[in-house]
Short mmCIF file of C-alpha atoms in Angstrom, two decimals:
data_model
loop_
_atom_site.label_atom_id
_atom_site.label_comp_id
_atom_site.label_asym_id
_atom_site.label_seq_id
_atom_site.Cartn_x
_atom_site.Cartn_y
_atom_site.Cartn_z
CA MET A 1 -11.24 -25.72 -33.13
CA ARG A 2 -14.26 -24.90 -35.38
CA ILE A 3 -16.44 -22.01 -34.18
CA ARG A 4 -19.47 -20.51 -35.68
CA TYR A 5 -19.92 -16.70 -35.77
CA GLY A 6 -23.30 -16.60 -37.52
CA GLU A 7 -26.31 -18.60 -38.80
CA ASP A 8 -25.21 -19.42 -42.39
CA PRO A 9 -23.37 -22.64 -42.95
CA ASP A 10 -20.34 -20.58 -44.13
CA ASN A 11 -20.32 -18.38 -41.05
CA PHE A 12 -17.54 -20.18 -39.28
CA GLY A 13 -13.89 -20.09 -38.68
CA VAL A 14 -11.10 -22.53 -37.50
CA LEU A 15 -9.13 -21.44 -34.40
CA HIS A 16 -5.61 -22.61 -34.02
CA LEU A 17 -3.88 -22.11 -30.63
CA PRO A 18 -0.19 -22.56 -29.83
CA ASP A 19 0.74 -25.39 -27.50
CA ARG A 20 1.68 -22.96 -24.59
CA PRO A 21 -0.20 -20.76 -22.25
CA GLY A 22 -1.83 -17.53 -23.55
CA PRO A 23 -2.79 -14.90 -24.05
CA HIS A 24 -1.50 -15.02 -27.65
CA PRO A 25 -1.56 -12.45 -30.43
CA VAL A 26 -4.02 -13.32 -33.08
CA VAL A 27 -3.70 -13.45 -36.87
CA VAL A 28 -6.90 -13.35 -38.83
CA MET A 29 -6.38 -15.17 -41.97
CA VAL A 30 -8.75 -14.70 -45.07
CA HIS A 31 -8.40 -17.14 -47.92
CA GLY A 32 -8.82 -16.29 -51.52
CA GLY A 33 -10.27 -17.93 -54.64
CA GLY A 34 -11.91 -15.14 -56.53
CA TRP A 35 -14.56 -14.64 -53.86
CA LEU A 36 -16.05 -17.82 -55.29
CA GLU A 37 -18.09 -20.53 -53.55
CA ASN A 38 -15.91 -23.42 -54.90
CA HIS A 39 -12.84 -22.18 -53.04
CA ASP A 40 -12.83 -22.53 -49.28
CA LEU A 41 -10.51 -22.07 -46.38
CA SER A 42 -9.06 -25.60 -46.53
CA TYR A 43 -5.90 -24.42 -48.51
CA PHE A 44 -5.03 -21.97 -45.75
CA GLU A 45 -5.19 -24.59 -43.00
CA PRO A 46 -1.46 -25.70 -43.39
CA LEU A 47 -0.43 -22.03 -43.31
CA ALA A 48 -2.55 -21.44 -40.24
CA ARG A 49 -0.97 -24.35 -38.48
CA SER A 50 2.51 -23.25 -39.33
CA LEU A 51 1.87 -19.96 -37.67
CA ALA A 52 0.35 -21.63 -34.63
CA ASP A 53 3.51 -23.75 -34.37
CA ALA A 54 5.42 -20.54 -34.25
CA GLY A 55 3.39 -19.34 -31.16
CA VAL A 56 0.61 -17.33 -32.72
CA ALA A 57 -3.12 -17.84 -32.43
CA VAL A 58 -4.84 -18.01 -35.77
CA TRP A 59 -8.36 -17.49 -36.74
CA ASN A 60 -8.80 -18.84 -40.26
CA VAL A 61 -12.17 -17.53 -41.42
CA GLU A 62 -14.82 -18.71 -43.85
CA TYR A 63 -17.35 -16.41 -45.43
CA ARG A 64 -20.27 -16.45 -47.89
CA ARG A 65 -19.03 -16.32 -51.44
CA VAL A 66 -20.18 -15.60 -55.01
CA GLY A 67 -21.98 -18.60 -56.42
CA GLY A 68 -23.40 -19.37 -52.93
CA SER A 69 -25.19 -16.88 -50.69
CA GLY A 70 -22.42 -14.25 -50.87
CA GLY A 71 -21.63 -11.27 -53.05
CA TRP A 72 -22.36 -7.68 -52.36
CA PRO A 73 -22.48 -6.76 -49.55
CA THR A 74 -22.72 -10.02 -47.74
CA THR A 75 -19.13 -11.24 -48.32
CA LEU A 76 -17.64 -7.95 -46.84
CA ALA A 77 -20.10 -8.04 -43.98
CA ASP A 78 -19.18 -11.61 -43.15
CA VAL A 79 -15.46 -10.94 -42.94
CA ASP A 80 -16.21 -7.93 -40.71
CA ASP A 81 -18.57 -10.17 -38.47
CA ALA A 82 -15.88 -12.98 -38.38
CA THR A 83 -13.21 -10.42 -37.06
CA GLU A 84 -15.62 -8.89 -34.63
CA ALA A 85 -16.45 -12.43 -33.32
CA LEU A 86 -12.91 -12.63 -31.79
CA ALA A 87 -14.33 -10.38 -29.02
CA THR A 88 -17.44 -12.48 -28.44
CA VAL A 89 -17.94 -16.18 -29.38
CA VAL A 90 -14.34 -16.90 -30.25
CA GLN A 91 -12.97 -15.39 -27.05
CA LYS A 92 -15.64 -17.42 -25.13
CA GLN A 93 -14.28 -20.62 -26.55
CA ALA A 94 -10.65 -19.75 -25.74
CA PRO A 95 -10.78 -17.82 -22.43
CA ALA A 96 -7.52 -16.15 -21.49
CA GLU A 97 -5.96 -17.46 -24.73
CA LEU A 98 -6.35 -14.45 -27.12
CA ASP A 99 -4.73 -10.93 -26.85
CA LEU A 100 -7.26 -8.85 -28.66
CA ASP A 101 -4.97 -5.75 -28.40
CA ARG A 102 -2.63 -7.60 -30.71
CA VAL A 103 -4.72 -8.67 -33.78
CA HIS A 104 -3.05 -8.87 -37.12
CA LEU A 105 -4.38 -9.65 -40.60
CA ALA A 106 -3.10 -11.83 -43.52
CA GLY A 107 -4.94 -12.53 -46.72
CA HIS A 108 -4.24 -13.95 -50.26
CA SER A 109 -5.67 -12.86 -53.51
CA ALA A 110 -9.39 -12.09 -53.07
CA GLY A 111 -8.73 -12.72 -49.45
CA GLY A 112 -6.01 -10.18 -49.60
CA HIS A 113 -8.57 -7.74 -50.72
CA LEU A 114 -10.89 -8.60 -47.88
CA ALA A 115 -8.01 -8.50 -45.33
CA ALA A 116 -6.93 -5.06 -46.61
CA TRP A 117 -10.59 -3.92 -46.40
CA ILE A 118 -10.84 -5.05 -42.81
CA ALA A 119 -7.66 -3.13 -42.11
CA GLY A 120 -9.34 0.13 -43.22
CA ARG A 121 -12.98 -0.43 -42.41
CA HIS A 122 -12.65 1.80 -39.33
CA THR A 123 -12.50 4.77 -41.78
CA LEU A 124 -15.97 3.98 -43.19
CA SER A 125 -19.15 5.67 -42.24
CA ALA A 126 -21.11 4.19 -39.36
CA ASN A 127 -23.89 2.88 -41.54
CA ALA A 128 -21.37 1.06 -43.99
CA PRO A 129 -20.79 -2.66 -43.68
CA GLY A 130 -17.82 -2.90 -41.18
CA GLY A 131 -18.27 0.62 -39.83
CA GLN A 132 -17.39 1.27 -36.24
CA PRO A 133 -15.53 -1.88 -35.57
CA THR A 134 -14.56 -2.98 -31.99
CA VAL A 135 -11.69 -5.25 -33.08
CA VAL A 136 -9.05 -3.00 -34.70
CA PRO A 137 -6.04 -4.82 -36.20
CA ARG A 138 -2.43 -3.68 -35.77
CA SER A 139 -0.97 -4.72 -39.10
CA ALA A 140 -1.76 -6.44 -42.42
CA THR A 141 0.23 -8.67 -44.60
CA ILE A 142 -1.39 -8.92 -48.08
CA MET A 143 -0.31 -11.60 -50.45
CA ALA A 144 -1.12 -10.90 -54.27
CA GLY A 145 -4.10 -8.85 -53.16
CA VAL A 146 -6.67 -6.77 -55.08
CA PHE A 147 -6.62 -3.28 -53.59
CA ASP A 148 -8.30 -1.29 -56.35
CA LEU A 149 -11.46 -3.02 -57.61
CA SER A 150 -12.24 -0.41 -60.26
CA LEU A 151 -8.76 -0.95 -61.70
CA ALA A 152 -9.18 -4.67 -61.68
CA ALA A 153 -12.64 -4.59 -63.26
CA THR A 154 -11.63 -2.26 -66.12
CA ALA A 155 -7.87 -2.28 -67.00
CA GLY A 156 -7.56 -5.80 -65.63
CA HIS A 157 -10.79 -7.09 -67.11
CA ASP A 158 -11.47 -9.02 -63.91
CA GLY A 159 -14.74 -10.81 -64.20
CA PHE A 160 -14.51 -12.05 -60.62
CA VAL A 161 -14.68 -8.44 -59.34
CA ARG A 162 -17.69 -7.70 -61.50
CA GLN A 163 -19.38 -10.73 -59.99
CA LEU A 164 -18.53 -9.71 -56.52
CA LEU A 165 -20.08 -6.23 -56.94
CA ASP A 166 -22.72 -7.28 -59.64
CA GLY A 167 -21.52 -4.91 -62.32
CA LEU A 168 -18.96 -2.46 -63.59
CA PRO A 169 -17.76 0.61 -61.88
CA GLN A 170 -19.99 2.89 -63.91
CA GLU A 171 -22.98 0.79 -62.84
CA HIS A 172 -22.24 0.67 -59.15
CA PRO A 173 -19.64 3.55 -58.33
CA ASP A 174 -20.74 3.60 -54.61
CA ARG A 175 -20.00 -0.09 -54.22
CA TYR A 176 -16.55 0.14 -55.96
CA GLU A 177 -15.78 3.22 -53.76
CA MET A 178 -16.66 1.44 -50.48
CA ALA A 179 -15.17 -1.98 -51.36
CA SER A 180 -11.75 -0.79 -52.63
CA PRO A 181 -9.05 -0.59 -49.91
CA ILE A 182 -7.16 2.00 -51.80
CA ASN A 183 -10.05 4.48 -51.46
CA HIS A 184 -9.86 4.57 -47.63
CA LEU A 185 -6.25 5.76 -46.95
CA PRO A 186 -4.84 6.71 -44.68
CA ILE A 187 -5.73 3.84 -42.32
CA GLY A 188 -3.01 4.45 -39.71
CA LEU A 189 -1.49 0.88 -39.52
CA PRO A 190 1.37 -0.75 -41.34
CA VAL A 191 0.65 -2.92 -44.41
CA THR A 192 3.10 -5.03 -46.29
CA ALA A 193 2.09 -5.98 -49.88
CA LEU A 194 3.79 -9.17 -51.13
CA HIS A 195 3.59 -9.89 -54.84
CA GLY A 196 5.26 -12.25 -57.24
CA SER A 197 6.76 -10.89 -60.49
CA ALA A 198 5.32 -13.84 -62.39
CA ASP A 199 1.71 -13.36 -61.05
CA GLU A 200 -0.67 -13.76 -64.10
CA THR A 201 -3.79 -13.67 -62.04
CA VAL A 202 -3.59 -10.51 -60.14
CA ASP A 203 -1.46 -7.76 -61.78
CA PRO A 204 1.39 -6.65 -59.42
CA VAL A 205 0.31 -3.01 -60.32
CA GLN A 206 -2.38 -3.49 -57.62
CA SER A 207 0.28 -3.84 -54.95
CA ARG A 208 2.54 -1.13 -56.41
CA SER A 209 -0.27 1.58 -56.70
CA TYR A 210 -1.57 0.81 -53.25
CA THR A 211 1.68 1.19 -51.48
CA VAL A 212 2.56 4.38 -53.39
CA ALA A 213 -0.93 5.81 -52.49
CA ALA A 214 -0.53 4.69 -48.86
CA ASN A 215 2.87 6.22 -48.47
CA SER A 216 1.60 9.46 -49.95
CA ALA A 217 -1.21 9.47 -47.50
CA GLY A 218 1.26 8.97 -44.61
CA ASP A 219 0.75 5.27 -43.96
CA PRO A 220 3.77 2.95 -43.36
CA ALA A 221 3.07 0.71 -46.31
CA GLU A 222 5.82 -1.48 -47.86
CA LEU A 223 5.98 -3.39 -51.20
CA ARG A 224 8.01 -6.57 -51.43
CA MET A 225 8.17 -7.99 -55.02
CA ILE A 226 9.44 -11.55 -55.22
CA ASP A 227 11.14 -12.45 -58.43
CA GLY A 228 9.71 -15.42 -60.29
CA VAL A 229 6.90 -16.11 -57.89
CA GLY A 230 3.36 -16.80 -59.26
CA HIS A 231 -0.08 -16.13 -57.84
CA GLY A 232 -0.69 -19.54 -56.35
CA ASP A 233 2.78 -19.96 -54.64
CA PHE A 234 1.56 -18.13 -51.58
CA GLY A 235 -0.95 -20.91 -50.82
CA ASN A 236 1.92 -23.49 -50.61
CA VAL A 237 3.21 -23.95 -47.10
CA ASP A 238 6.54 -25.23 -48.46
CA SER A 239 7.11 -22.34 -50.84
CA PRO A 240 9.58 -19.47 -50.56
CA ALA A 241 6.61 -17.21 -51.03
CA TRP A 242 4.89 -18.43 -47.96
CA ALA A 243 8.26 -18.40 -46.03
CA LEU A 244 8.49 -14.67 -46.62
CA ALA A 245 4.86 -14.02 -45.83
CA LYS A 246 5.23 -15.97 -42.54
CA GLU A 247 8.48 -14.04 -41.70
CA THR A 248 6.58 -10.79 -42.36
CA ILE A 249 3.55 -11.72 -40.19
CA LEU A 250 5.84 -12.83 -37.33
CA HIS A 251 7.85 -9.64 -37.63
CA TYR A 252 4.77 -7.55 -37.07
CA VAL A 253 3.57 -9.88 -34.22
CA THR A 254 6.93 -9.74 -32.41
CA SER A 255 7.50 -5.99 -32.91
CA ASP A 256 4.10 -5.43 -31.40
CA SER A 257 4.81 -7.31 -28.24
#
């Protein structure tokens, strides 16, 4: 079911419902692709369907991206709006189907960054994009995510990050501060960071440093390194990487029941 949450053509999501009566826990899924316009939610659709087949409602969200009408701060504001839409237009399209007290997050790569940011946006000031949310998730499963944008833009030489925030950390320190999930700890909810040892796109140090910082701040974060797994493996519904991610998501969902 395709549902619009805003006026832009990219302000929509696809809602997948299990074939059984609700209300169901909901997983908000955020796709990756370097925050770039030429990558969309389509590669997440098989993953979303596999979760729905397991009894979970899935809100697979699209958002404005770099190269289109996205970038700073639009991309972050869109994923916040898409999540908040669960309590308005999405719930209206699926009455009695969604349990908004049991919302969970899953994201891959750039979408892992956005999912982790959604998980901590309640710590932001009221005037920040995403500040004072009404839909507060219960957990986050982050696949090969970018948690520290300053580290990615400098030590990682990540041009995608620089495009998202329109410059380097020394040019826009406030943007990097607000957009980096690692800067908003503690967030008070469990996060599992999954990362492949063979990832050549997002350095595994991103997941390692986040989980160490989260644990130090008192959050129940966990790192699960997967030997031999590359960056794109998480986007393949038949891969061992997705099997572990799905298992992790469902563990959070069932333990929250």
